[in-house]
mmCIF file with all atom_site columns, C-alpha atoms in Angstrom:
data_model
loop_
_atom_site.group_PDB
_atom_site.id
_atom_site.type_symbol
_atom_site.label_atom_id
_atom_site.label_alt_id
_atom_site.label_comp_id
_atom_site.label_asym_id
_atom_site.label_entity_id
_atom_site.label_seq_id
_atom_site.pdbx_PDB_ins_code
_atom_site.Cartn_x
_atom_site.Cartn_y
_atom_site.Cartn_z
_atom_site.occupancy
_atom_site.B_iso_or_equiv
_atom_site.pdbx_formal_charge
_atom_site.auth_seq_id
_atom_site.auth_comp_id
_atom_site.auth_asym_id
_atom_site.auth_atom_id
_atom_site.pdbx_PDB_model_num
ATOM 1   C CA . MET A 1 1   ? 0.000   0.000  0.000   1.00 0.00 ? 1   MET A CA 1
ATOM 2   C CA . ASP A 1 2   ? 1.483   3.348  -1.047  1.00 0.00 ? 2   ASP A CA 1
ATOM 3   C CA . ARG A 1 3   ? 1.538   6.493  1.093   1.00 0.00 ? 3   ARG A CA 1
ATOM 4   C CA . GLN A 1 4   ? -1.281  8.193  -0.829  1.00 0.00 ? 4   GLN A CA 1
ATOM 5   C CA . THR A 1 5   ? -3.622  5.266  -0.253  1.00 0.00 ? 5   THR A CA 1
ATOM 6   C CA . GLU A 1 6   ? -2.709  5.259  3.440   1.00 0.00 ? 6   GLU A CA 1
ATOM 7   C CA . PHE A 1 7   ? -3.527  8.973  3.594   1.00 0.00 ? 7   PHE A CA 1
ATOM 8   C CA . VAL A 1 8   ? -6.940  8.375  1.985   1.00 0.00 ? 8   VAL A CA 1
ATOM 9   C CA . LEU A 1 9   ? -7.842  5.596  4.421   1.00 0.00 ? 9   LEU A CA 1
ATOM 10  C CA . ARG A 1 10  ? -6.669  7.595  7.438   1.00 0.00 ? 10  ARG A CA 1
ATOM 11  C CA . SER A 1 11  ? -8.483  10.745 6.289   1.00 0.00 ? 11  SER A CA 1
ATOM 12  C CA . MET A 1 12  ? -11.759 8.883  5.813   1.00 0.00 ? 12  MET A CA 1
ATOM 13  C CA . GLU A 1 13  ? -11.576 7.550  9.365   1.00 0.00 ? 13  GLU A CA 1
ATOM 14  C CA . GLU A 1 14  ? -10.626 10.891 10.909  1.00 0.00 ? 14  GLU A CA 1
ATOM 15  C CA . ARG A 1 15  ? -13.223 12.913 8.970   1.00 0.00 ? 15  ARG A CA 1
ATOM 16  C CA . GLY A 1 16  ? -16.059 10.444 9.442   1.00 0.00 ? 16  GLY A CA 1
ATOM 17  C CA . ILE A 1 17  ? -16.645 9.925  5.713   1.00 0.00 ? 17  ILE A CA 1
ATOM 18  C CA . ARG A 1 18  ? -19.884 8.068  5.013   1.00 0.00 ? 18  ARG A CA 1
ATOM 19  C CA . PHE A 1 19  ? -19.614 7.663  1.243   1.00 0.00 ? 19  PHE A CA 1
ATOM 20  C CA . VAL A 1 20  ? -16.956 8.025  -1.435  1.00 0.00 ? 20  VAL A CA 1
ATOM 21  C CA . ARG A 1 21  ? -18.028 8.992  -4.931  1.00 0.00 ? 21  ARG A CA 1
ATOM 22  C CA . LEU A 1 22  ? -15.948 7.709  -7.823  1.00 0.00 ? 22  LEU A CA 1
ATOM 23  C CA . TRP A 1 23  ? -16.147 10.332 -10.564 1.00 0.00 ? 23  TRP A CA 1
ATOM 24  C CA . PHE A 1 24  ? -15.539 10.006 -14.306 1.00 0.00 ? 24  PHE A CA 1
ATOM 25  C CA . THR A 1 25  ? -17.013 11.572 -17.430 1.00 0.00 ? 25  THR A CA 1
ATOM 26  C CA . ASP A 1 26  ? -18.464 10.276 -20.658 1.00 0.00 ? 26  ASP A CA 1
ATOM 27  C CA . VAL A 1 27  ? -17.149 11.347 -24.066 1.00 0.00 ? 27  VAL A CA 1
ATOM 28  C CA . LEU A 1 28  ? -19.366 14.444 -23.962 1.00 0.00 ? 28  LEU A CA 1
ATOM 29  C CA . GLY A 1 29  ? -17.931 15.596 -20.629 1.00 0.00 ? 29  GLY A CA 1
ATOM 30  C CA . SER A 1 30  ? -20.985 14.796 -18.500 1.00 0.00 ? 30  SER A CA 1
ATOM 31  C CA . LEU A 1 31  ? -20.032 13.823 -14.957 1.00 0.00 ? 31  LEU A CA 1
ATOM 32  C CA . LYS A 1 32  ? -20.839 10.256 -13.872 1.00 0.00 ? 32  LYS A CA 1
ATOM 33  C CA . SER A 1 33  ? -20.541 8.808  -10.391 1.00 0.00 ? 33  SER A CA 1
ATOM 34  C CA . VAL A 1 34  ? -20.407 5.493  -8.533  1.00 0.00 ? 34  VAL A CA 1
ATOM 35  C CA . ALA A 1 35  ? -20.846 5.654  -4.744  1.00 0.00 ? 35  ALA A CA 1
ATOM 36  C CA . ILE A 1 36  ? -19.079 3.169  -2.462  1.00 0.00 ? 36  ILE A CA 1
ATOM 37  C CA . ALA A 1 37  ? -18.682 2.779  1.294   1.00 0.00 ? 37  ALA A CA 1
ATOM 38  C CA . PRO A 1 38  ? -15.344 3.577  2.982   1.00 0.00 ? 38  PRO A CA 1
ATOM 39  C CA . ALA A 1 39  ? -14.795 -0.133 3.666   1.00 0.00 ? 39  ALA A CA 1
ATOM 40  C CA . GLU A 1 40  ? -14.692 -0.722 -0.108  1.00 0.00 ? 40  GLU A CA 1
ATOM 41  C CA . VAL A 1 41  ? -12.165 1.996  -0.940  1.00 0.00 ? 41  VAL A CA 1
ATOM 42  C CA . GLU A 1 42  ? -8.977  -0.013 -0.390  1.00 0.00 ? 42  GLU A CA 1
ATOM 43  C CA . GLY A 1 43  ? -10.216 -2.802 -2.651  1.00 0.00 ? 43  GLY A CA 1
ATOM 44  C CA . ALA A 1 44  ? -11.444 -0.309 -5.228  1.00 0.00 ? 44  ALA A CA 1
ATOM 45  C CA . ILE A 1 45  ? -8.015  1.342  -5.440  1.00 0.00 ? 45  ILE A CA 1
ATOM 46  C CA . ALA A 1 46  ? -6.304  -2.042 -5.801  1.00 0.00 ? 46  ALA A CA 1
ATOM 47  C CA . GLU A 1 47  ? -8.723  -3.784 -8.162  1.00 0.00 ? 47  GLU A CA 1
ATOM 48  C CA . GLY A 1 48  ? -11.210 -1.209 -9.428  1.00 0.00 ? 48  GLY A CA 1
ATOM 49  C CA . VAL A 1 49  ? -14.998 -1.153 -9.438  1.00 0.00 ? 49  VAL A CA 1
ATOM 50  C CA . GLY A 1 50  ? -16.942 -2.781 -12.259 1.00 0.00 ? 50  GLY A CA 1
ATOM 51  C CA . PHE A 1 51  ? -19.858 -1.049 -13.973 1.00 0.00 ? 51  PHE A CA 1
ATOM 52  C CA . ASP A 1 52  ? -21.987 -1.296 -17.101 1.00 0.00 ? 52  ASP A CA 1
ATOM 53  C CA . GLY A 1 53  ? -20.166 0.726  -19.754 1.00 0.00 ? 53  GLY A CA 1
ATOM 54  C CA . SER A 1 54  ? -23.048 0.477  -22.228 1.00 0.00 ? 54  SER A CA 1
ATOM 55  C CA . ALA A 1 55  ? -25.040 2.838  -19.995 1.00 0.00 ? 55  ALA A CA 1
ATOM 56  C CA . ILE A 1 56  ? -22.409 5.569  -20.466 1.00 0.00 ? 56  ILE A CA 1
ATOM 57  C CA . GLU A 1 57  ? -22.530 7.714  -23.628 1.00 0.00 ? 57  GLU A CA 1
ATOM 58  C CA . GLY A 1 58  ? -19.823 6.592  -26.071 1.00 0.00 ? 58  GLY A CA 1
ATOM 59  C CA . PHE A 1 59  ? -18.133 4.038  -23.786 1.00 0.00 ? 59  PHE A CA 1
ATOM 60  C CA . ALA A 1 60  ? -19.124 0.584  -25.015 1.00 0.00 ? 60  ALA A CA 1
ATOM 61  C CA . ARG A 1 61  ? -21.697 -1.424 -26.916 1.00 0.00 ? 61  ARG A CA 1
ATOM 62  C CA . VAL A 1 62  ? -24.122 -3.745 -25.123 1.00 0.00 ? 62  VAL A CA 1
ATOM 63  C CA . TYR A 1 63  ? -22.189 -6.938 -25.847 1.00 0.00 ? 63  TYR A CA 1
ATOM 64  C CA . GLU A 1 64  ? -18.916 -5.427 -24.545 1.00 0.00 ? 64  GLU A CA 1
ATOM 65  C CA . SER A 1 65  ? -20.367 -3.479 -21.652 1.00 0.00 ? 65  SER A CA 1
ATOM 66  C CA . ASP A 1 66  ? -18.161 -4.605 -18.745 1.00 0.00 ? 66  ASP A CA 1
ATOM 67  C CA . MET A 1 67  ? -15.768 -1.833 -17.701 1.00 0.00 ? 67  MET A CA 1
ATOM 68  C CA . VAL A 1 68  ? -13.737 -1.087 -14.577 1.00 0.00 ? 68  VAL A CA 1
ATOM 69  C CA . ALA A 1 69  ? -13.293 2.257  -12.815 1.00 0.00 ? 69  ALA A CA 1
ATOM 70  C CA . HIS A 1 70  ? -9.919  2.596  -11.052 1.00 0.00 ? 70  HIS A CA 1
ATOM 71  C CA . PRO A 1 71  ? -9.975  5.499  -8.555  1.00 0.00 ? 71  PRO A CA 1
ATOM 72  C CA . ASP A 1 72  ? -6.886  7.714  -8.464  1.00 0.00 ? 72  ASP A CA 1
ATOM 73  C CA . PRO A 1 73  ? -6.048  8.270  -4.761  1.00 0.00 ? 73  PRO A CA 1
ATOM 74  C CA . SER A 1 74  ? -4.114  11.461 -5.596  1.00 0.00 ? 74  SER A CA 1
ATOM 75  C CA . THR A 1 75  ? -7.456  13.102 -6.525  1.00 0.00 ? 75  THR A CA 1
ATOM 76  C CA . TYR A 1 76  ? -9.077  12.368 -3.144  1.00 0.00 ? 76  TYR A CA 1
ATOM 77  C CA . GLN A 1 77  ? -10.956 15.333 -1.676  1.00 0.00 ? 77  GLN A CA 1
ATOM 78  C CA . VAL A 1 78  ? -13.729 15.837 0.853   1.00 0.00 ? 78  VAL A CA 1
ATOM 79  C CA . LEU A 1 79  ? -16.673 17.596 -0.777  1.00 0.00 ? 79  LEU A CA 1
ATOM 80  C CA . PRO A 1 80  ? -17.062 20.956 0.993   1.00 0.00 ? 80  PRO A CA 1
ATOM 81  C CA . TRP A 1 81  ? -20.839 21.149 0.488   1.00 0.00 ? 81  TRP A CA 1
ATOM 82  C CA . ARG A 1 82  ? -21.470 17.798 2.253   1.00 0.00 ? 82  ARG A CA 1
ATOM 83  C CA . GLN A 1 83  ? -19.978 18.504 5.690   1.00 0.00 ? 83  GLN A CA 1
ATOM 84  C CA . SER A 1 84  ? -22.970 18.404 8.032   1.00 0.00 ? 84  SER A CA 1
ATOM 85  C CA . GLY A 1 85  ? -23.251 14.932 9.542   1.00 0.00 ? 85  GLY A CA 1
ATOM 86  C CA . ARG A 1 86  ? -22.880 12.921 6.311   1.00 0.00 ? 86  ARG A CA 1
ATOM 87  C CA . SER A 1 87  ? -19.471 13.866 4.928   1.00 0.00 ? 87  SER A CA 1
ATOM 88  C CA . THR A 1 88  ? -18.747 12.661 1.418   1.00 0.00 ? 88  THR A CA 1
ATOM 89  C CA . ALA A 1 89  ? -15.454 12.441 -0.461  1.00 0.00 ? 89  ALA A CA 1
ATOM 90  C CA . ARG A 1 90  ? -14.648 11.953 -4.120  1.00 0.00 ? 90  ARG A CA 1
ATOM 91  C CA . MET A 1 91  ? -11.904 10.538 -6.337  1.00 0.00 ? 91  MET A CA 1
ATOM 92  C CA . PHE A 1 92  ? -11.516 10.730 -10.098 1.00 0.00 ? 92  PHE A CA 1
ATOM 93  C CA . CYS A 1 93  ? -11.183 7.431  -11.953 1.00 0.00 ? 93  CYS A CA 1
ATOM 94  C CA . ASP A 1 94  ? -9.343  5.935  -14.875 1.00 0.00 ? 94  ASP A CA 1
ATOM 95  C CA . ILE A 1 95  ? -11.543 3.629  -16.964 1.00 0.00 ? 95  ILE A CA 1
ATOM 96  C CA . HIS A 1 96  ? -10.115 0.250  -17.954 1.00 0.00 ? 96  HIS A CA 1
ATOM 97  C CA . LEU A 1 97  ? -11.386 -2.767 -19.858 1.00 0.00 ? 97  LEU A CA 1
ATOM 98  C CA . PRO A 1 98  ? -11.752 -6.133 -18.054 1.00 0.00 ? 98  PRO A CA 1
ATOM 99  C CA . ASP A 1 99  ? -8.352  -7.253 -19.383 1.00 0.00 ? 99  ASP A CA 1
ATOM 100 C CA . GLY A 1 100 ? -6.687  -4.292 -17.640 1.00 0.00 ? 100 GLY A CA 1
ATOM 101 C CA . SER A 1 101 ? -6.020  -2.200 -20.741 1.00 0.00 ? 101 SER A CA 1
ATOM 102 C CA . PRO A 1 102 ? -7.120  1.457  -20.683 1.00 0.00 ? 102 PRO A CA 1
ATOM 103 C CA . SER A 1 103 ? -10.333 2.371  -22.452 1.00 0.00 ? 103 SER A CA 1
ATOM 104 C CA . TYR A 1 104 ? -9.829  4.598  -25.492 1.00 0.00 ? 104 TYR A CA 1
ATOM 105 C CA . ALA A 1 105 ? -13.181 6.226  -24.709 1.00 0.00 ? 105 ALA A CA 1
ATOM 106 C CA . ASP A 1 106 ? -11.928 7.457  -21.320 1.00 0.00 ? 106 ASP A CA 1
ATOM 107 C CA . PRO A 1 107 ? -11.370 11.241 -21.520 1.00 0.00 ? 107 PRO A CA 1
ATOM 108 C CA . ARG A 1 108 ? -8.555  11.012 -18.937 1.00 0.00 ? 108 ARG A CA 1
ATOM 109 C CA . PHE A 1 109 ? -6.732  8.497  -21.133 1.00 0.00 ? 109 PHE A CA 1
ATOM 110 C CA . VAL A 1 110 ? -7.293  10.706 -24.191 1.00 0.00 ? 110 VAL A CA 1
ATOM 111 C CA . LEU A 1 111 ? -5.666  13.585 -22.304 1.00 0.00 ? 111 LEU A CA 1
ATOM 112 C CA . LYS A 1 112 ? -2.746  11.413 -21.163 1.00 0.00 ? 112 LYS A CA 1
ATOM 113 C CA . ARG A 1 113 ? -2.080  10.318 -24.751 1.00 0.00 ? 113 ARG A CA 1
ATOM 114 C CA . ALA A 1 114 ? -2.210  13.934 -25.953 1.00 0.00 ? 114 ALA A CA 1
ATOM 115 C CA . MET A 1 115 ? 0.248   14.983 -23.248 1.00 0.00 ? 115 MET A CA 1
ATOM 116 C CA . GLN A 1 116 ? 2.608   12.137 -24.102 1.00 0.00 ? 116 GLN A CA 1
ATOM 117 C CA . LYS A 1 117 ? 2.444   12.953 -27.818 1.00 0.00 ? 117 LYS A CA 1
ATOM 118 C CA . ALA A 1 118 ? 3.262   16.604 -27.113 1.00 0.00 ? 118 ALA A CA 1
ATOM 119 C CA . SER A 1 119 ? 6.136   15.550 -24.850 1.00 0.00 ? 119 SER A CA 1
ATOM 120 C CA . ASP A 1 120 ? 7.570   13.292 -27.558 1.00 0.00 ? 120 ASP A CA 1
ATOM 121 C CA . MET A 1 121 ? 7.587   16.308 -29.902 1.00 0.00 ? 121 MET A CA 1
ATOM 122 C CA . GLY A 1 122 ? 9.499   18.394 -27.361 1.00 0.00 ? 122 GLY A CA 1
ATOM 123 C CA . PHE A 1 123 ? 6.566   20.438 -26.061 1.00 0.00 ? 123 PHE A CA 1
ATOM 124 C CA . THR A 1 124 ? 5.423   21.003 -22.494 1.00 0.00 ? 124 THR A CA 1
ATOM 125 C CA . TYR A 1 125 ? 1.666   20.502 -22.230 1.00 0.00 ? 125 TYR A CA 1
ATOM 126 C CA . TYR A 1 126 ? -0.146  22.718 -19.722 1.00 0.00 ? 126 TYR A CA 1
ATOM 127 C CA . ILE A 1 127 ? -3.782  22.228 -18.786 1.00 0.00 ? 127 ILE A CA 1
ATOM 128 C CA . HIS A 1 128 ? -6.091  23.961 -16.314 1.00 0.00 ? 128 HIS A CA 1
ATOM 129 C CA . PRO A 1 129 ? -9.778  23.966 -15.404 1.00 0.00 ? 129 PRO A CA 1
ATOM 130 C CA . GLU A 1 130 ? -12.000 26.676 -16.832 1.00 0.00 ? 130 GLU A CA 1
ATOM 131 C CA . ILE A 1 131 ? -13.993 28.362 -14.086 1.00 0.00 ? 131 ILE A CA 1
ATOM 132 C CA . GLU A 1 132 ? -17.366 29.760 -15.087 1.00 0.00 ? 132 GLU A CA 1
ATOM 133 C CA . PHE A 1 133 ? -19.708 31.695 -12.843 1.00 0.00 ? 133 PHE A CA 1
ATOM 134 C CA . PHE A 1 134 ? -22.707 34.016 -12.834 1.00 0.00 ? 134 PHE A CA 1
ATOM 135 C CA . LEU A 1 135 ? -23.106 37.434 -11.199 1.00 0.00 ? 135 LEU A CA 1
ATOM 136 C CA . LEU A 1 136 ? -26.536 37.834 -9.618  1.00 0.00 ? 136 LEU A CA 1
ATOM 137 C CA . ARG A 1 137 ? -28.272 40.943 -8.334  1.00 0.00 ? 137 ARG A CA 1
ATOM 138 C CA . SER A 1 138 ? -30.398 38.798 -6.025  1.00 0.00 ? 138 SER A CA 1
ATOM 139 C CA . LEU A 1 139 ? -30.763 35.133 -5.152  1.00 0.00 ? 139 LEU A CA 1
ATOM 140 C CA . LEU A 1 140 ? -34.537 34.942 -4.631  1.00 0.00 ? 140 LEU A CA 1
ATOM 141 C CA . PRO A 1 141 ? -35.530 35.000 -7.369  1.00 0.00 ? 141 PRO A CA 1
ATOM 142 C CA . PRO A 1 142 ? -32.211 34.607 -9.242  1.00 0.00 ? 142 PRO A CA 1
ATOM 143 C CA . GLU A 1 143 ? -31.679 37.765 -11.278 1.00 0.00 ? 143 GLU A CA 1
ATOM 144 C CA . PRO A 1 144 ? -28.585 38.164 -13.480 1.00 0.00 ? 144 PRO A CA 1
ATOM 145 C CA . SER A 1 145 ? -26.638 41.386 -13.088 1.00 0.00 ? 145 SER A CA 1
ATOM 146 C CA . THR A 1 146 ? -26.594 41.848 -16.859 1.00 0.00 ? 146 THR A CA 1
ATOM 147 C CA . ARG A 1 147 ? -28.297 40.363 -19.904 1.00 0.00 ? 147 ARG A CA 1
ATOM 148 C CA . ALA A 1 148 ? -25.140 40.567 -21.983 1.00 0.00 ? 148 ALA A CA 1
ATOM 149 C CA . ALA A 1 149 ? -23.437 37.413 -23.206 1.00 0.00 ? 149 ALA A CA 1
ATOM 150 C CA . THR A 1 150 ? -19.726 36.663 -23.060 1.00 0.00 ? 150 THR A CA 1
ATOM 151 C CA . SER A 1 151 ? -17.575 39.243 -24.909 1.00 0.00 ? 151 SER A CA 1
ATOM 152 C CA . THR A 1 152 ? -20.601 41.409 -25.725 1.00 0.00 ? 152 THR A CA 1
ATOM 153 C CA . THR A 1 153 ? -19.692 44.973 -26.708 1.00 0.00 ? 153 THR A CA 1
ATOM 154 C CA . PRO A 1 154 ? -21.535 47.646 -24.680 1.00 0.00 ? 154 PRO A CA 1
ATOM 155 C CA . ARG A 1 155 ? -24.488 49.123 -26.555 1.00 0.00 ? 155 ARG A CA 1
ATOM 156 C CA . SER A 1 156 ? -24.892 52.790 -27.497 1.00 0.00 ? 156 SER A CA 1
ATOM 157 C CA . GLU A 1 157 ? -28.318 54.291 -27.211 1.00 0.00 ? 157 GLU A CA 1
ATOM 158 C CA . THR A 1 158 ? -29.786 57.281 -29.036 1.00 0.00 ? 158 THR A CA 1
ATOM 159 C CA . ALA A 1 159 ? -31.514 59.743 -26.729 1.00 0.00 ? 159 ALA A CA 1
ATOM 160 C CA . PRO A 1 160 ? -34.683 61.649 -27.668 1.00 0.00 ? 160 PRO A CA 1
ATOM 161 C CA . THR A 1 161 ? -33.826 64.649 -29.850 1.00 0.00 ? 161 THR A CA 1
ATOM 162 C CA . SER A 1 162 ? -36.574 67.042 -28.813 1.00 0.00 ? 162 SER A CA 1
ATOM 163 C CA . GLY A 1 163 ? -35.134 70.312 -27.531 1.00 0.00 ? 163 GLY A CA 1
ATOM 164 C CA . ALA A 1 164 ? -31.531 69.322 -28.253 1.00 0.00 ? 164 ALA A CA 1
ATOM 165 C CA . THR A 1 165 ? -29.153 71.165 -30.511 1.00 0.00 ? 165 THR A CA 1
ATOM 166 C CA . PRO A 1 166 ? -26.195 69.697 -32.416 1.00 0.00 ? 166 PRO A CA 1
ATOM 167 C CA . SER A 1 167 ? -23.717 71.764 -30.425 1.00 0.00 ? 167 SER A CA 1
ATOM 168 C CA . ARG A 1 168 ? -25.089 70.679 -27.044 1.00 0.00 ? 168 ARG A CA 1
ATOM 169 C CA . CYS A 1 169 ? -25.104 67.050 -28.070 1.00 0.00 ? 169 CYS A CA 1
ATOM 170 C CA . TRP A 1 170 ? -21.613 67.252 -29.519 1.00 0.00 ? 170 TRP A CA 1
ATOM 171 C CA . ASN A 1 171 ? -20.268 68.831 -26.342 1.00 0.00 ? 171 ASN A CA 1
ATOM 172 C CA . ARG A 1 172 ? -21.890 66.129 -24.255 1.00 0.00 ? 172 ARG A CA 1
ATOM 173 C CA . TRP A 1 173 ? -20.459 63.426 -26.505 1.00 0.00 ? 173 TRP A CA 1
ATOM 174 C CA . ALA A 1 174 ? -16.972 64.928 -26.468 1.00 0.00 ? 174 ALA A CA 1
ATOM 175 C CA . SER A 1 175 ? -16.896 65.387 -22.699 1.00 0.00 ? 175 SER A CA 1
ATOM 176 C CA . ARG A 1 176 ? -17.556 61.735 -21.901 1.00 0.00 ? 176 ARG A CA 1
ATOM 177 C CA . SER A 1 177 ? -15.604 58.641 -22.701 1.00 0.00 ? 177 SER A CA 1
ATOM 178 C CA . SER A 1 178 ? -18.206 56.538 -24.446 1.00 0.00 ? 178 SER A CA 1
ATOM 179 C CA . SER A 1 179 ? -18.712 54.728 -27.732 1.00 0.00 ? 179 SER A CA 1
ATOM 180 C CA . ALA A 1 180 ? -20.799 56.630 -30.286 1.00 0.00 ? 180 ALA A CA 1
ATOM 181 C CA . THR A 1 181 ? -22.672 55.448 -33.307 1.00 0.00 ? 181 THR A CA 1
ATOM 182 C CA . THR A 1 182 ? -23.517 58.892 -34.769 1.00 0.00 ? 182 THR A CA 1
ATOM 183 C CA . ARG A 1 183 ? -21.495 62.103 -34.914 1.00 0.00 ? 183 ARG A CA 1
ATOM 184 C CA . PRO A 1 184 ? -22.884 65.492 -36.038 1.00 0.00 ? 184 PRO A CA 1
ATOM 185 C CA . ARG A 1 185 ? -21.450 66.758 -39.286 1.00 0.00 ? 185 ARG A CA 1
ATOM 186 C CA . PRO A 1 186 ? -20.396 70.409 -39.597 1.00 0.00 ? 186 PRO A CA 1
ATOM 187 C CA . GLY A 1 187 ? -23.334 72.460 -40.820 1.00 0.00 ? 187 GLY A CA 1
ATOM 188 C CA . SER A 1 188 ? -25.798 69.669 -40.146 1.00 0.00 ? 188 SER A CA 1
ATOM 189 C CA . THR A 1 189 ? -29.197 70.610 -38.755 1.00 0.00 ? 189 THR A CA 1
ATOM 190 C CA . ARG A 1 190 ? -29.953 67.098 -37.506 1.00 0.00 ? 190 ARG A CA 1
ATOM 191 C CA . SER A 1 191 ? -30.159 66.954 -33.733 1.00 0.00 ? 191 SER A CA 1
ATOM 192 C CA . THR A 1 192 ? -28.632 63.641 -32.591 1.00 0.00 ? 192 THR A CA 1
ATOM 193 C CA . CYS A 1 193 ? -27.477 62.995 -29.060 1.00 0.00 ? 193 CYS A CA 1
ATOM 194 C CA . VAL A 1 194 ? -25.515 59.922 -27.981 1.00 0.00 ? 194 VAL A CA 1
ATOM 195 C CA . THR A 1 195 ? -25.499 58.833 -24.358 1.00 0.00 ? 195 THR A CA 1
ATOM 196 C CA . PRO A 1 196 ? -23.210 56.268 -22.732 1.00 0.00 ? 196 PRO A CA 1
ATOM 197 C CA . THR A 1 197 ? -24.544 52.885 -21.721 1.00 0.00 ? 197 THR A CA 1
ATOM 198 C CA . PRO A 1 198 ? -24.964 52.742 -17.938 1.00 0.00 ? 198 PRO A CA 1
ATOM 199 C CA . SER A 1 199 ? -22.484 50.389 -16.278 1.00 0.00 ? 199 SER A CA 1
ATOM 200 C CA . PRO A 1 200 ? -23.893 47.324 -14.444 1.00 0.00 ? 200 PRO A CA 1
ATOM 201 C CA . TRP A 1 201 ? -21.195 47.756 -11.767 1.00 0.00 ? 201 TRP A CA 1
ATOM 202 C CA . PRO A 1 202 ? -21.729 49.983 -8.711  1.00 0.00 ? 202 PRO A CA 1
ATOM 203 C CA . THR A 1 203 ? -19.862 53.274 -8.762  1.00 0.00 ? 203 THR A CA 1
ATOM 204 C CA . THR A 1 204 ? -19.542 53.597 -5.007  1.00 0.00 ? 204 THR A CA 1
#
C-alpha cells in the first residue's frame, strides 16, 4: 500500500466519511458517479470497481459493456458542500477494460495520450480547469446582473432629440468617454445625441 492510499484511508476515518463517490465523465464531458462505502475503498483502489459501460454515452456497446473504474487516490478530496453529519469524499477514476487495458473512450486516457504525444515532440503541455460563474443581483428569485453574453460589446443608445441642438449634443459626446454610433457633421441641422450605456457595476 502506497503512502497516498494510506492517507486516503486515514483521512476517511478521521473525517467520518460516510460515502466516497468515484467520478468520471463520458465522451461528452458529463459527470458520472459510482458511490461506495469507505470499507470498499482499499479494494477499489487495488482492483477497481466494475460497472456497465453500455449505460455511459460513447463508452461501449451492449455486448462489450463490462468496464472497470480505477480510482486515483491522488485526486481524493472531501466535498465541501457535504460537511454536516454525512461527509462525502470523491476521487476521479481511470476507466479500464476487463483485461486491464485502458479504455480509449476514457477522456482522462485521451488527455494522457495527448500529453505524451506533445512531450515526444518536445513540447510542455499545460492544462487547467475553466472556471465559469454568474453574477446575480439577487438570489430569490435569481436575477442576473446583466443580460449581456460573453464578450458582448456595450451598446450605445440614441436619446430623444426634442429640444436638443447639435452643439449641445456634440459637447456632451466629447466630454464623456463613451462609444458613439452617430457624430454630427459640420453644418448639419440634424439633432442627434448619444449617451453612454450605464455600467452594471456599482460606482460607489
